[in-house]
XYZ file of C-alpha atoms in Angstrom:
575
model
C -58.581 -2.349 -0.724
C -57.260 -5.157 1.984
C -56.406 -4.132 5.559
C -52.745 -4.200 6.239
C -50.553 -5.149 9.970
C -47.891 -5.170 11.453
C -46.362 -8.239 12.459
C -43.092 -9.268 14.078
C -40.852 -12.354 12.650
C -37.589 -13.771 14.265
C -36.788 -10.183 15.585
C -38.014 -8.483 12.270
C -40.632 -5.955 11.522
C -43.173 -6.258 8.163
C -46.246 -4.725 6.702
C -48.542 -7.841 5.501
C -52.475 -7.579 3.975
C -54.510 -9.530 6.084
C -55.322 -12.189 4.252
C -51.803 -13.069 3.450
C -51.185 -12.686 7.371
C -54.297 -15.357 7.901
C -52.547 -17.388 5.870
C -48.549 -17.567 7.258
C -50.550 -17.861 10.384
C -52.243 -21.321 9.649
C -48.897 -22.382 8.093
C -47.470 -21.703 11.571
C -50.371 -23.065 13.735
C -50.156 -26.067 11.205
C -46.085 -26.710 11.627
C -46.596 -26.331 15.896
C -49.272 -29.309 15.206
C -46.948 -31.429 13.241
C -43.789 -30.914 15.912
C -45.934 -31.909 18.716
C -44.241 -35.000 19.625
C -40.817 -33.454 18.730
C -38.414 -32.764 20.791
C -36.722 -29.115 21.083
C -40.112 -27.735 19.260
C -39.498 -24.591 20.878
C -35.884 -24.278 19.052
C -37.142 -25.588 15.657
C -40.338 -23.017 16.155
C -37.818 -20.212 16.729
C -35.167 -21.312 13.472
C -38.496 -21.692 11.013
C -39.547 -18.178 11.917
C -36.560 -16.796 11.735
C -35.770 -18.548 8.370
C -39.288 -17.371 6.805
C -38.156 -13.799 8.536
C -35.003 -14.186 5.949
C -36.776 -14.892 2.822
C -39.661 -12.046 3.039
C -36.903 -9.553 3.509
C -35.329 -11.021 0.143
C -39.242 -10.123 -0.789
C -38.694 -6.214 0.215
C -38.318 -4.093 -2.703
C -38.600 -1.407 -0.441
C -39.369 -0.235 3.289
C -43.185 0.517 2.022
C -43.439 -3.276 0.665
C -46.526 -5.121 1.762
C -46.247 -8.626 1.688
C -49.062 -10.351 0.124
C -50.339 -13.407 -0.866
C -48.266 -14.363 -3.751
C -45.119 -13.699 -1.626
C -46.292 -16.231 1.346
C -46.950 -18.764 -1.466
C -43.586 -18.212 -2.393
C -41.723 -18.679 0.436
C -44.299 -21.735 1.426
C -42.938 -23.299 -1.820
C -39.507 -23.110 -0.465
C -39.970 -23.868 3.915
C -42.278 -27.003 2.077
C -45.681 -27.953 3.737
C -45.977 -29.260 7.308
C -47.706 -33.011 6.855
C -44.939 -33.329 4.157
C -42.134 -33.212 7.029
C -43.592 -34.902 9.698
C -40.929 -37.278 12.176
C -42.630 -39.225 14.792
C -40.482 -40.083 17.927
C -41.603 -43.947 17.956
C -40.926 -44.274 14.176
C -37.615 -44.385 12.627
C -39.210 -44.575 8.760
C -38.673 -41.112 7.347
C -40.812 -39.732 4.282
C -38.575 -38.772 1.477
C -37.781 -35.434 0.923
C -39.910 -33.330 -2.366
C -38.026 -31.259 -4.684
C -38.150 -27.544 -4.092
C -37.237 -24.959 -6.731
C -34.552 -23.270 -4.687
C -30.432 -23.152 -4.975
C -28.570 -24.246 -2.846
C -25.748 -21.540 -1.276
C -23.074 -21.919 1.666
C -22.863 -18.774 3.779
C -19.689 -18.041 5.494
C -19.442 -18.476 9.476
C -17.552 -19.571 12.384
C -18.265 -23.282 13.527
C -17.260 -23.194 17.083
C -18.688 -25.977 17.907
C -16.001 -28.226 15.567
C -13.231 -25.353 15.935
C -10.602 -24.854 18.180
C -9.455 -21.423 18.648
C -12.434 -19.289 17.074
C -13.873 -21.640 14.710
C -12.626 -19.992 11.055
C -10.667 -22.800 9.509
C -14.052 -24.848 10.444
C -16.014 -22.573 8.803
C -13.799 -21.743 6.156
C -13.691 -25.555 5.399
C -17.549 -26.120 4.740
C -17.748 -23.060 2.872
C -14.868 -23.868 0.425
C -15.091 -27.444 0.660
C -11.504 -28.617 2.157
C -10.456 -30.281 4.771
C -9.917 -28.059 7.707
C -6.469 -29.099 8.134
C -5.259 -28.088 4.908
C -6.942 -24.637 5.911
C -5.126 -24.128 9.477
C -1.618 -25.304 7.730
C -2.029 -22.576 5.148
C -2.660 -20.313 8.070
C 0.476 -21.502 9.844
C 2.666 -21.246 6.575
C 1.362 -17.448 6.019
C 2.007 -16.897 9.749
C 5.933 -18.115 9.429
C 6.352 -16.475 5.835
C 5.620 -12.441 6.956
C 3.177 -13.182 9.122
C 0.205 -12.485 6.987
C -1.495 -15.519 8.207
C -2.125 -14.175 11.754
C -3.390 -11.045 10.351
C -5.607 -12.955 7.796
C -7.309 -15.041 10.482
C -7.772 -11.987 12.651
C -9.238 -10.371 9.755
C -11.753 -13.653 9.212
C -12.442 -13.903 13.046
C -13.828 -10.118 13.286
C -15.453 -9.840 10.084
C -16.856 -13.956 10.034
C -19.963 -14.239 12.320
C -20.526 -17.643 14.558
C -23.376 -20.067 13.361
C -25.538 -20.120 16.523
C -28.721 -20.787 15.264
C -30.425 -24.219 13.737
C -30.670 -22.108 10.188
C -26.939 -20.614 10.436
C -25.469 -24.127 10.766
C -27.509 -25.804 8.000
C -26.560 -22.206 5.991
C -22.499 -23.096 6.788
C -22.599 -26.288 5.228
C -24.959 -25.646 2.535
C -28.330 -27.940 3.173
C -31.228 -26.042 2.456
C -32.726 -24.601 5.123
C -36.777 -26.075 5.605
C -38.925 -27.609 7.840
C -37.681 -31.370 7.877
C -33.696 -30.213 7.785
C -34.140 -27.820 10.780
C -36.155 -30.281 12.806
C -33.868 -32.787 11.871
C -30.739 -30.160 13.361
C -32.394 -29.853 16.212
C -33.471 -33.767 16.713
C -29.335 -34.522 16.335
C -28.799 -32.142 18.730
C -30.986 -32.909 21.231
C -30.379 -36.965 21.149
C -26.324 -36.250 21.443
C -27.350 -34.246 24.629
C -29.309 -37.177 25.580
C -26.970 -39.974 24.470
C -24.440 -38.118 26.465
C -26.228 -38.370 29.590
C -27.537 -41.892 28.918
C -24.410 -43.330 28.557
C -22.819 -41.769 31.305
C -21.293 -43.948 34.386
C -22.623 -41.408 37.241
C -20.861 -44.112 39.698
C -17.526 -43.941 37.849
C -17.633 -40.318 37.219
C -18.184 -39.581 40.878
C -15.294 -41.956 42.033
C -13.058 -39.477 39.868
C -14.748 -36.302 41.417
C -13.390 -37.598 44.838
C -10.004 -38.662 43.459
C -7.579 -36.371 44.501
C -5.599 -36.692 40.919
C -8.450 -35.033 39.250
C -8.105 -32.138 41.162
C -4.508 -32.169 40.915
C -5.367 -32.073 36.815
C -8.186 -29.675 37.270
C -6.327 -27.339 38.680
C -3.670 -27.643 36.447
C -5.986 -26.969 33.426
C -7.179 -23.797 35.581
C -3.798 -22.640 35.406
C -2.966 -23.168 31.220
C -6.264 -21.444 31.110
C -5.169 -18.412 33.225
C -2.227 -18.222 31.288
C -3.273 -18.192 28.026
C -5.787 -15.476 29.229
C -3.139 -13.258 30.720
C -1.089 -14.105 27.236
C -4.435 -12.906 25.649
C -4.771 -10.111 27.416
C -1.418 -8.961 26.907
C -1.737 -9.647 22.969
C -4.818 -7.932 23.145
C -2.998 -4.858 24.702
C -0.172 -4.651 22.264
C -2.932 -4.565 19.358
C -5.099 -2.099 20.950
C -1.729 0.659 21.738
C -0.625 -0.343 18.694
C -3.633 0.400 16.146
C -4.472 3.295 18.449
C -1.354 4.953 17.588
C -1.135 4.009 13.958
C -4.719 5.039 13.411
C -4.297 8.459 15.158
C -1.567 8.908 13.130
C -3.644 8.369 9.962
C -6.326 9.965 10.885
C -4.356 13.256 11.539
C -2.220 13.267 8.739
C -5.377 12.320 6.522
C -6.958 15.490 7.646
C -3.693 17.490 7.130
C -4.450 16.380 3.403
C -8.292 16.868 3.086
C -7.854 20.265 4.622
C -4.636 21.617 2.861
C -6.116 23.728 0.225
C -7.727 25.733 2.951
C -5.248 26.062 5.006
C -2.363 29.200 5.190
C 0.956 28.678 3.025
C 2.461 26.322 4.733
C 6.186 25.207 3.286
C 5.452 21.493 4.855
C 2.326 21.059 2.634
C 4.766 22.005 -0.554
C 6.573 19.503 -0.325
C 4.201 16.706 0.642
C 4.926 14.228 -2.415
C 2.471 10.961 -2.311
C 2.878 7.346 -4.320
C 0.078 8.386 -6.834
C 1.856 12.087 -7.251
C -0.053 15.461 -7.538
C -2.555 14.467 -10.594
C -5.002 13.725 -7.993
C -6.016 16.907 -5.342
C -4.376 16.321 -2.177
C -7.630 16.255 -0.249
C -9.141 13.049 -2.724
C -5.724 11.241 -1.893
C -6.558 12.204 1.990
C -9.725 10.414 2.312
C -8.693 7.276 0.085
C -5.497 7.075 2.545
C -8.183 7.185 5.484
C -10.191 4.353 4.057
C -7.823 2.356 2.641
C -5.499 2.178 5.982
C -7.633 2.999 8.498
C -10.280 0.575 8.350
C -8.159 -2.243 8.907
C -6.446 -0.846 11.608
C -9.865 -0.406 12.916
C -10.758 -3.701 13.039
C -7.423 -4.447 14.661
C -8.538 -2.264 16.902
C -11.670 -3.653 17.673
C -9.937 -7.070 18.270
C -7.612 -5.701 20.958
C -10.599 -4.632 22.364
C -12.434 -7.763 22.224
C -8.899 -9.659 23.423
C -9.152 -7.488 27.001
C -12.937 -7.188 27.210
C -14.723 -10.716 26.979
C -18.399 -9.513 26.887
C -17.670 -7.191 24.401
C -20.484 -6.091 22.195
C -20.061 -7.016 18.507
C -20.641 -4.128 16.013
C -22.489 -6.073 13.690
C -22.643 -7.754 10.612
C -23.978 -5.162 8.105
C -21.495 -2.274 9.913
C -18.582 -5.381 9.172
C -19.895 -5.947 5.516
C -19.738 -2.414 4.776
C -16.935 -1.438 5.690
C -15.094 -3.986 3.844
C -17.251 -3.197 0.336
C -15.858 0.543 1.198
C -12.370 -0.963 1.602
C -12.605 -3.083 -1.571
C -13.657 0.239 -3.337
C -11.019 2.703 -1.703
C -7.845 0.541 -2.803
C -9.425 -0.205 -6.248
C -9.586 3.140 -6.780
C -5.805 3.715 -5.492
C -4.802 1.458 -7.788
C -6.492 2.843 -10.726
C -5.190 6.761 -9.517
C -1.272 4.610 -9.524
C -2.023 3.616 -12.688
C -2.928 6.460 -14.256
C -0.148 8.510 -12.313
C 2.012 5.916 -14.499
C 0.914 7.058 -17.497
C 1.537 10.844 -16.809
C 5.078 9.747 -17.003
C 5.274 7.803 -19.812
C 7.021 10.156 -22.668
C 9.940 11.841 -22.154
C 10.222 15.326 -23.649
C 13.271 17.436 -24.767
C 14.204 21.196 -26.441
C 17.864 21.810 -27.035
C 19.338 24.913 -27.643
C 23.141 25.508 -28.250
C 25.051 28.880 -27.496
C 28.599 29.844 -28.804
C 30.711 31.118 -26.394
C 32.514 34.485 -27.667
C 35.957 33.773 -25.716
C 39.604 33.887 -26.575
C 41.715 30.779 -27.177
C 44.219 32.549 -24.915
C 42.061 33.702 -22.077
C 41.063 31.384 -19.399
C 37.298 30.540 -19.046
C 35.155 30.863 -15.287
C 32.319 29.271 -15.137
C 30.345 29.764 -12.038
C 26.833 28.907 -10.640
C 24.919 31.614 -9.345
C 21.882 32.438 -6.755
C 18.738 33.998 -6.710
C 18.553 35.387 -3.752
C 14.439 36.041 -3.765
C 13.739 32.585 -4.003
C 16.749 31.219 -1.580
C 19.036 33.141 0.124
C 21.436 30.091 0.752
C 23.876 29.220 -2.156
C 24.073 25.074 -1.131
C 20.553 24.965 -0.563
C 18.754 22.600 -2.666
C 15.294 22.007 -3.758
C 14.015 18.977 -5.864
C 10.573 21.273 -6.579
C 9.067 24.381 -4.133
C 5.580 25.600 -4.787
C 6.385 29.310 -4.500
C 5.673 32.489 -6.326
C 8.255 34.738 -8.120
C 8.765 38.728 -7.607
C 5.465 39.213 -9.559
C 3.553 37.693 -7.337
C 2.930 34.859 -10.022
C 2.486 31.029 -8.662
C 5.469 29.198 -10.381
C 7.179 25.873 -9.298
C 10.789 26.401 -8.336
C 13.590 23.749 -8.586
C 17.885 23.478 -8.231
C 17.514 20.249 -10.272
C 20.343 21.534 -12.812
C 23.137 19.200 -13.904
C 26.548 20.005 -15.675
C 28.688 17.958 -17.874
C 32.244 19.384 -19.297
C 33.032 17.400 -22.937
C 35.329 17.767 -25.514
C 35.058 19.070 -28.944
C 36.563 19.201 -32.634
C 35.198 22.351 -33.188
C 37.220 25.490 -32.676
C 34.769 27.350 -30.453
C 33.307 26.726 -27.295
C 29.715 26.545 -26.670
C 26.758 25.602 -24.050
C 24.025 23.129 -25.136
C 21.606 23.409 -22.996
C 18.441 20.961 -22.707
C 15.268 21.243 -20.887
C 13.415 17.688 -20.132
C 10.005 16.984 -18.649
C 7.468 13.836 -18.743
C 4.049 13.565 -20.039
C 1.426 11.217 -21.212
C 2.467 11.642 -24.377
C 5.007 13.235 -26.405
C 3.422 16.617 -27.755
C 2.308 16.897 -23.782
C 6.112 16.006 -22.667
C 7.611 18.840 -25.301
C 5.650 21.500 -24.289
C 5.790 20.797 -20.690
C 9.696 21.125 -21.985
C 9.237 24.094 -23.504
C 7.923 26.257 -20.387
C 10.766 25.524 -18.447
C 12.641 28.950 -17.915
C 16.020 28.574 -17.344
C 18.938 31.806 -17.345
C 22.319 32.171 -18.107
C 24.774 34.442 -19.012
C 28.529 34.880 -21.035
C 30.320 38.134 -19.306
C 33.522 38.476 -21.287
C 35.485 35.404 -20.116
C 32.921 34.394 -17.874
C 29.885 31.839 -17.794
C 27.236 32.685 -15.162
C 25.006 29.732 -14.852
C 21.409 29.544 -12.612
C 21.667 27.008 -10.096
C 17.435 26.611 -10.508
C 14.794 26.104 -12.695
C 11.119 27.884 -12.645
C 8.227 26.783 -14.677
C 4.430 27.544 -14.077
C 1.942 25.706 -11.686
C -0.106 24.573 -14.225
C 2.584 22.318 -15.950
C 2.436 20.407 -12.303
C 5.657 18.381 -11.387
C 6.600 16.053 -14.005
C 10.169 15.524 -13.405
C 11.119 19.126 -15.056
C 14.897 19.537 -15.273
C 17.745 21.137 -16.899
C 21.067 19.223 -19.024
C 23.732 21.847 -19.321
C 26.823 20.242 -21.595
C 29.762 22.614 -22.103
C 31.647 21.498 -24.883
C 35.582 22.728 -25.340
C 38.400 22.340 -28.015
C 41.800 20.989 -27.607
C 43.752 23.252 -25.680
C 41.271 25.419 -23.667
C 41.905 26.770 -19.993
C 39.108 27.152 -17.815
C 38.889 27.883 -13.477
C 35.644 26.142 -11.869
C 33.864 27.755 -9.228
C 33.022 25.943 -5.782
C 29.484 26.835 -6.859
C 29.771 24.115 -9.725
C 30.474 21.098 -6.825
C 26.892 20.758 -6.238
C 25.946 20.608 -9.826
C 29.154 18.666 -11.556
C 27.594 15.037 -13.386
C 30.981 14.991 -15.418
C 32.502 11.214 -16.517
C 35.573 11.686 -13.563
C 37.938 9.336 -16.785
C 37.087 13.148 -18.606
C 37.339 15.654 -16.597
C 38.104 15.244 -12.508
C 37.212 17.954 -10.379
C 39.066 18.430 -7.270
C 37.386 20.031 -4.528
C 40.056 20.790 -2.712
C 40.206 24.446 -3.813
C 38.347 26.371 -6.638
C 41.525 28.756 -7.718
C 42.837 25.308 -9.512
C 43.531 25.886 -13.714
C 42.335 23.123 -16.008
C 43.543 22.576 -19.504
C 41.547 20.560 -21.929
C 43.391 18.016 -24.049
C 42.961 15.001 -26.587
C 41.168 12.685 -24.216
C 40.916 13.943 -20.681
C 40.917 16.907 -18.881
C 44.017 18.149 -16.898
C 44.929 19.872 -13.605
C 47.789 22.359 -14.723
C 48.635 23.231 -10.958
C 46.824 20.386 -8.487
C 49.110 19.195 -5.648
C 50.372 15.701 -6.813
C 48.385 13.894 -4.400
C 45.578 15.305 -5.538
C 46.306 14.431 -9.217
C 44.954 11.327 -10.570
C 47.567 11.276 -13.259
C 50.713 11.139 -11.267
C 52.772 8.011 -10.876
C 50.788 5.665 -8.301
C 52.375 2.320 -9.308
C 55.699 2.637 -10.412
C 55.249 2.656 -14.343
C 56.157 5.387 -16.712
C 52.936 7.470 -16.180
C 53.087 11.142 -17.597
C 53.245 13.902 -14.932
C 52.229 17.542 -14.652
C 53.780 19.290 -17.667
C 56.458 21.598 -16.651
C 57.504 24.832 -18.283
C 60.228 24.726 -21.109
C 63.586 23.291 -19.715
C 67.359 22.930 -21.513
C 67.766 20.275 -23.770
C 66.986 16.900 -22.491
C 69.440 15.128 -19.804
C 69.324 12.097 -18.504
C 70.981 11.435 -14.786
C 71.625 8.012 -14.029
C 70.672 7.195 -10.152
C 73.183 5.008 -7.991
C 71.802 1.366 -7.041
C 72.912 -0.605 -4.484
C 75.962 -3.168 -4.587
C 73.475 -6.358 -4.998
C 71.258 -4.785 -7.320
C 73.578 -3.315 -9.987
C 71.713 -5.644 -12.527
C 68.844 -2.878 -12.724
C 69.227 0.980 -13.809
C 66.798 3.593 -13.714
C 66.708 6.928 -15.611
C 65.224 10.353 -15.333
C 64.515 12.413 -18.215
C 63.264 16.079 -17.804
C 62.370 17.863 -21.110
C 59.603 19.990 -22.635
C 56.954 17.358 -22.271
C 57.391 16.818 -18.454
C 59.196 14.251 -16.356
C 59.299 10.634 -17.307
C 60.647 8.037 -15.074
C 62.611 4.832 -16.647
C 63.158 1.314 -14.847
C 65.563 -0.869 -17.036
């Protein structure tokens, strides 16, 4: 049984035996001893530790792990052994590097240091291996073509972290991160300072302290800098009112959702009709519409924020990460629910029924829409679907989506076909979805009383449920239309025109089209509206045909025109 401790690494906690923690201690004492004449051994201290922090955590298997010996061998393997990396200041010879049995792998990040605005074409560009202009000219042509582009590098700049440390940077552009590369980081760094300061004309660069120009041009930058932080601040303000709004907005109407099946009838919630339809319980579809739009809006709204507030605390990388995987995951499920809502209205579905109307060749037909007054008490009130329940207190879904169609017929009787249509996700679904529909009607002597709705139950759920009513009528049948039938009327206006004008009008069916017997001749479509022979309104039986020649002018007597009134109506000659 070995004694275990506690020990802090680079900011993180671990439980290691003790004999394990004797040895990642000599390892450390032993890499201070060969960075003794290094420069920045502080900095390269503080990257190795926090770089052997990294790979025990990959070592965790879970928050009672003890790291042992085997595991410090492991990640000794990997760092490499101290005398194997050692870089003297006076000598320029370096040892060449061992092999390690490790991959390779970029991490994404920010290089502000090369970047100009925030660093994420940079970083982008060592991670995918392009040329950081290519990156920032995709960004511009996104940004002209919808403006995606700004949002994608807003996106990248909240959820990308910077590479601030020595192991970060060598992470970013994909050098393994040991010993000799992170003292060599640091070493780079360090002699640019110093080259920097070397090589630096004090004299010169205190003649242009003193020069007045400079201070012209200093204050000049001061100014382009204050602007762009007042346009900043201003950006950041429209952003922050803007997903503030939007995601209030969501986040109420999201709630609305999770909460309606709890909540009193409410004729709102009845008619609340979503992309992915009403397979899926409203209160699912409410907390995939919260993910899926609200976390970006989020992290637009954490952006205004940062925009307005410079020291702005970040939220983190794992809170970043995970919302994004829960992102990913709500709007792959919303596509799968939109796909299968697709398939629930694949097949179409049809019963027809035909009914013989009883009438009299000589009487004149009325057809007529009529009400029910316990589910609407308005006449012209239409509903595409209500959920409702009828007078026995059963839940039913209630609809006006009826259509009528007048046609002609061979036959010698009149009769109603009338079809009921639904969808499904497959045919035997779609028919008997069909077949539930309840739809009423009714033949009173001359008269044919039509419903103006539709009911079916709940449990056939909206699938595009609706009723086809096709009246078919011989040669020579009168009929009056009700102003009720206006609403409802899908007739081919070549066949059969309805005039709206007044509902007292008598129609007579003949060979090819339906006419107005007594329409005012504007109203008639079949009067004579550019000067050719054109049949009129047929007129009652008149004395044998005469023909009464109309005077023309002096310089016209070339032409003659003649009007002929007979038993077939009034037809109008131009010779």
């Amino acid at each position: 049984m070995n004694k275990t401790v506690n020990i802090n690494i680079g900011g993180l906690f671990f439980h290691i035996d003790e004999d394990a923690y004797q040895k990642l201690t000599r390892y450390f004492e032993a890499i201070k001893r060969s960075l003794s004449n290094s420069s920045g051994k502080d900095e390269i201290m503080k990257d190795i530790e926090m770089r052997v922090a990294e790979l025990l955590t990959e070592k965790q298997k879970s928050d009672k792990h003890v790291i042992n010996n085997k595991d410090v061998d492991e990640v000794i393997v990997v760092m490499g052994q101290p005398e194997d990396y050692r870089i003297d200041d006076d000598n320029d010879d370096k040892a060449p590097e061992p092999f390690y049995p490790y991959t390779r792998s970029k991490k994404l990040y920010r290089d502000k240091d090369r970047g100009t605005i925030a660093g994420v074409a940079t970083g982008l560009s060592h991670y995918l291996g392009i040329d950081a202009v290519w990156i920032k000219i995709a960004f511009l042509f996104f940004t002209f073509v919808g403006g995606s582009g700004l949002i994608a590098y807003f996106i990248f700049w909240i959820a990308t972290p910077k590479a601030i440390t020595t192991s970060e940077k060598l992470e970013m552009t994909g050098e393994p991160v040991t010993i000799s590369n992170i003292e060599k980081k640091v070493r780079e760094e360090f002699d640019s300072v110093t080259n920097k300061f070397k090589n630096a004309d004090y004299d010169k660069m205190g003649n242009q302290v003193k020069n007045g120009a400079e201070k012209i041009g200093s204050g000049i930058g001061d100014v382009i800098i204050k602007v762009f932080g007042a346009f900043a601040k201003v950006l950041g303000a429209f952003i922050l009112i803007f997903s503030s709004f939007a995601l209030l907005g969501i986040l109420i109407a999201s709630i609305v959702m999770m909460f309606s099946s709890s909540l009193p009838a409410n004729t709102i919630l009845n008619h609340i009709n979503t992309p992915i339809g009403l397979e899926t319980p409203l209160w699912i579809q409410g907390i995939l519409f919260l993910l899926a739009f609200g976390i970006p809006l989020f992290f637009l709204l954490i952006l205004g924020l940062k925009l307005l507030v410079t020291n702005l605390k970040s939220i983190g990388n794992v809170a970043k990460y995970s919302f994004l995987a829960v992102w990913i995951i709500a709007v792959g499920i919303l596509i799968s629910l939109g796909i299968n809502e697709a398939t629930q209205l694949a097949f179409d579905g049809k019963t027809v029924k035909k009914e013989t109307l009883a009438v009299n060749p000589t009487d004149t037909l009325h057809i007529k829409f009529v009400n029910n007054d316990f589910f609407s008490k308005n006449m012209d009130e239409h509903q595409d679907f209500v959920f409702t329940q009828d007078s026995a207190k059963h839940e039913v879904i209630y609809s006006n989506n009826v259509r009528f169609e007048i046609k002609g017929t061979d036959k010698t009787q009149p009769y109603l076909q009338i079809e009921k249509l639904a969808k499904g996700k497959s045919y035997t679904e779609a028919n008997s979805r069909a077949e539930k529909i309840k739809y009423g009607y009714k033949i009173v002597g001359n008269q044919l009383l039509l419903d103006n709705y539709l009911l079916t139950e709940i449990a056939s759920k909206y699938r595009d449920q609706h009723v086809e009513l096709y009246l078919y009528l011989p040669k020579g049948t009168l009929f009056k239309v009700d102003k009720s039938v206006q609403s409802f009327d899908e007739s081919d206006n070549q066949y059969f025109n309805l005039h709206y004008s007044s509902d007292n009008y008598t129609y007579k069916v003949d060979t090819n089209q339906v006419k107005c017997l007594d329409c005012p001749a504007d109203e008639n479509e079949y009067n004579d509206i550019d000067g050719a022979a054109i049949e009129a309104i047929p007129a009652p039986p008149a004395p044998p045909a005469t023909e009464a020649p109309v005077a023309e002018p002096a310089q016209s007597s070339s032409k003659s025109t003649k009007l002929t009134i007979d038993q077939h109506g009034v037809i109008i000659k131009t010779n």
